[in-house]
C-alpha cells in the first residue's frame, strides 16, 4: 500500500509538470507535440477542442490496447496519469509564456515534458499515447523508452507542419528530441540497471560478499579458459545504479586482481535474477 501511495503521488506530480509544459509553453507559442498530445494540440489550434477532452478520449482508446500487451499494474497507473493530466489541463492558465524567441519555449517545454514522463515512468505508469507504444517496444524489443517514443511522436509532429507552419514544426521536432534525451537521462540516472561479470579465483567469496551486503541473488556461471582449457566460475550480477557505487569496492576488497566487466542494461524482466 505504501508503494501504491508513493507511485500515485509521483504520478500526480508528473501530470502537473506535463500540463505546465503544454499550457504555459507549448500551446501559447503554437508549438506542437507528438502522439496523442500532438493531436490534442492540433485539435485545439484548428477546431478549439479542449485539450483535456481530446487527451482523455484518445488516450482511453490506447490504454485498451495496453491491456493486451502490458502489465495490469502499468495500465491502471496509466489511467491514473491520464485522469490527472486531464484535470490539470483544465486548470485556468495564468501568465502563459509568450515570446518571440520561440526556441526558448521549445527547449523549456521539452525539458519539462522529459521530466514529467520520467516521473510517471518511474512510478510504473505511462501518459498513454505514444508512451504506451514505447513501453510495449521497450518490453519486447529492449529499445530505450525515450528513443521509441521519439519515433512514434515524429509520425504526428512532422505532418503537423501543414497546420502550425514549417518553422513551428521544426521547433516541435526540437522539443520532442529534447524531451526524449531528458527522459532517457532521467531513467538512466534513477532506473537503469548495470550488469557485472566477474572472473576471479575468489568468485565464491565475492558472491557471498555481494549477496550479504546488497541483499540480492548472484548467479554463478560455468566458464572455460580458451588457452588453459581450465574450468572456472564466472560471477554474473545485475544491480541498480544506486547499488553500483558499492559493487566495485566490495569486489576489490575480496580480490583486487579480479577481472570485472560492466555494461549498462536497457531492459530487465523480472524482479531479480534467480540465485542459481
XYZ file of C-alpha atoms in Angstrom, residues 21-205:
185
model
C 4.635 22.347 -20.230
C 1.574 22.103 -22.501
C -0.486 25.036 -21.186
C 2.283 27.509 -20.378
C 4.977 26.894 -23.000
C 3.808 24.848 -25.999
C 0.253 25.969 -26.771
C 0.855 29.726 -26.157
C 3.651 29.615 -28.763
C 1.861 27.280 -31.212
C 4.425 24.527 -30.760
C 3.072 21.084 -31.444
C 3.762 17.741 -29.818
C 3.894 14.115 -30.814
C 1.465 11.251 -30.394
C -1.871 11.933 -28.745
C -0.600 15.172 -27.227
C 0.240 16.405 -30.721
C -3.238 15.520 -31.922
C -4.606 17.289 -28.843
C -2.702 20.456 -29.739
C -3.783 20.272 -33.389
C -7.403 19.828 -32.320
C -7.102 22.961 -30.221
C -5.375 25.010 -32.942
C -7.842 24.071 -35.706
C -11.177 23.338 -34.001
C -10.695 24.774 -30.487
C -11.463 21.357 -28.975
C -10.494 21.452 -25.270
C -7.141 19.609 -24.812
C -8.451 17.808 -21.717
C -11.316 16.226 -23.703
C -9.136 15.064 -26.620
C -6.495 13.759 -24.235
C -8.987 11.697 -22.227
C -10.819 10.168 -25.215
C -7.829 9.249 -27.407
C -5.696 8.016 -24.539
C -8.582 5.935 -23.244
C -8.623 4.067 -26.546
C -4.860 3.429 -26.461
C -4.988 2.226 -22.875
C -7.368 -0.512 -24.049
C -4.548 -1.616 -26.372
C -2.217 -1.615 -23.380
C -4.391 -4.188 -21.610
C -3.260 -6.796 -24.157
C 0.488 -6.142 -24.053
C 1.349 -4.514 -20.707
C 1.049 -5.499 -17.077
C -2.270 -4.646 -15.441
C -0.351 -2.578 -12.897
C 1.090 -0.383 -15.663
C -2.327 0.055 -17.278
C -4.016 1.139 -14.034
C -1.216 3.576 -13.208
C -1.548 4.937 -16.761
C -5.271 5.502 -16.223
C -4.400 7.401 -13.053
C -1.896 9.519 -15.005
C -4.348 10.297 -17.830
C -7.009 11.286 -15.299
C -4.735 13.773 -13.540
C -3.281 15.141 -16.775
C -6.837 15.840 -17.967
C -7.622 17.539 -14.644
C -4.514 19.742 -14.715
C -5.075 20.653 -18.377
C -8.440 22.128 -17.346
C -6.932 24.375 -14.678
C -7.117 28.038 -15.807
C -3.837 29.328 -17.203
C -2.313 32.387 -15.542
C 0.506 34.314 -17.230
C 1.310 31.939 -20.132
C 4.832 32.295 -21.503
C 4.631 34.247 -24.771
C 7.887 35.069 -26.526
C 9.222 35.983 -29.956
C 12.177 33.689 -29.187
C 10.095 30.547 -29.543
C 13.156 28.311 -29.323
C 13.229 29.139 -25.588
C 9.690 27.826 -25.228
C 10.596 24.679 -27.221
C 13.649 23.938 -25.052
C 11.847 24.638 -21.779
C 8.752 22.696 -22.824
C 10.826 19.730 -23.979
C 12.784 19.653 -20.738
C 9.617 19.762 -18.638
C 7.995 17.061 -20.769
C 11.009 14.790 -20.314
C 10.989 15.307 -16.543
C 7.239 14.717 -16.299
C 7.408 11.477 -18.271
C 10.402 10.365 -16.220
C 8.417 10.844 -13.012
C 5.458 8.912 -14.413
C 7.580 6.118 -15.931
C 9.487 5.682 -12.660
C 6.132 5.317 -10.893
C 5.319 2.373 -13.235
C 2.857 4.351 -15.341
C 2.710 5.993 -18.756
C 0.951 9.037 -20.163
C -0.718 6.682 -22.667
C -0.470 7.789 -26.278
C 2.950 7.099 -27.774
C 4.330 6.183 -24.355
C 2.069 3.114 -24.304
C 3.600 2.059 -27.625
C 7.094 2.920 -26.340
C 6.551 0.767 -23.241
C 5.457 -2.148 -25.420
C 8.513 -1.767 -27.682
C 10.815 -1.476 -24.642
C 9.334 -4.564 -23.040
C 9.554 -6.807 -26.101
C 12.475 -5.325 -28.093
C 14.572 -3.617 -25.389
C 14.664 -0.240 -27.213
C 15.039 2.680 -24.798
C 11.754 4.328 -23.855
C 12.719 7.822 -24.976
C 14.060 6.663 -28.352
C 10.986 4.554 -29.139
C 8.684 7.362 -28.071
C 10.538 9.861 -30.283
C 9.959 7.650 -33.328
C 6.205 7.405 -32.747
C 5.908 11.099 -31.889
C 7.593 12.209 -35.106
C 4.913 10.442 -37.155
C 2.483 13.049 -35.812
C 4.817 16.013 -35.389
C 6.162 16.188 -38.946
C 2.741 16.275 -40.707
C 1.624 18.923 -38.191
C 3.679 21.418 -40.192
C 0.692 21.834 -42.522
C -1.249 23.329 -39.584
C 1.315 25.108 -37.395
C 3.781 26.060 -40.126
C 7.217 24.780 -41.111
C 9.134 26.792 -38.511
C 6.946 25.641 -35.634
C 7.152 22.083 -36.927
C 10.957 22.276 -36.665
C 10.601 23.655 -33.135
C 8.264 20.749 -32.357
C 10.869 18.248 -33.567
C 13.478 20.014 -31.404
C 11.155 19.885 -28.386
C 10.483 16.175 -28.933
C 14.192 15.418 -29.242
C 14.967 17.291 -26.018
C 12.156 15.532 -24.140
C 13.420 12.121 -25.370
C 17.003 12.898 -24.294
C 15.873 14.185 -20.889
C 13.650 11.127 -20.396
C 16.475 8.712 -21.272
C 18.898 10.538 -18.968
C 16.339 10.597 -16.161
C 15.615 6.877 -16.448
C 19.330 6.091 -16.753
C 20.060 8.083 -13.610
C 17.252 6.694 -11.465
C 16.064 3.446 -13.003
C 18.760 1.890 -15.166
C 20.437 -1.393 -14.340
C 24.044 -2.474 -14.668
C 25.363 -5.934 -15.322
C 28.627 -7.118 -13.811
C 30.665 -10.106 -14.977
C 33.488 -11.125 -12.619
C 36.288 -13.593 -13.315
C 38.257 -14.442 -10.198
C 39.610 -17.406 -8.270
C 37.683 -15.994 -5.310
C 34.274 -15.742 -7.012
C 32.601 -17.756 -4.260
C 33.717 -15.254 -1.629
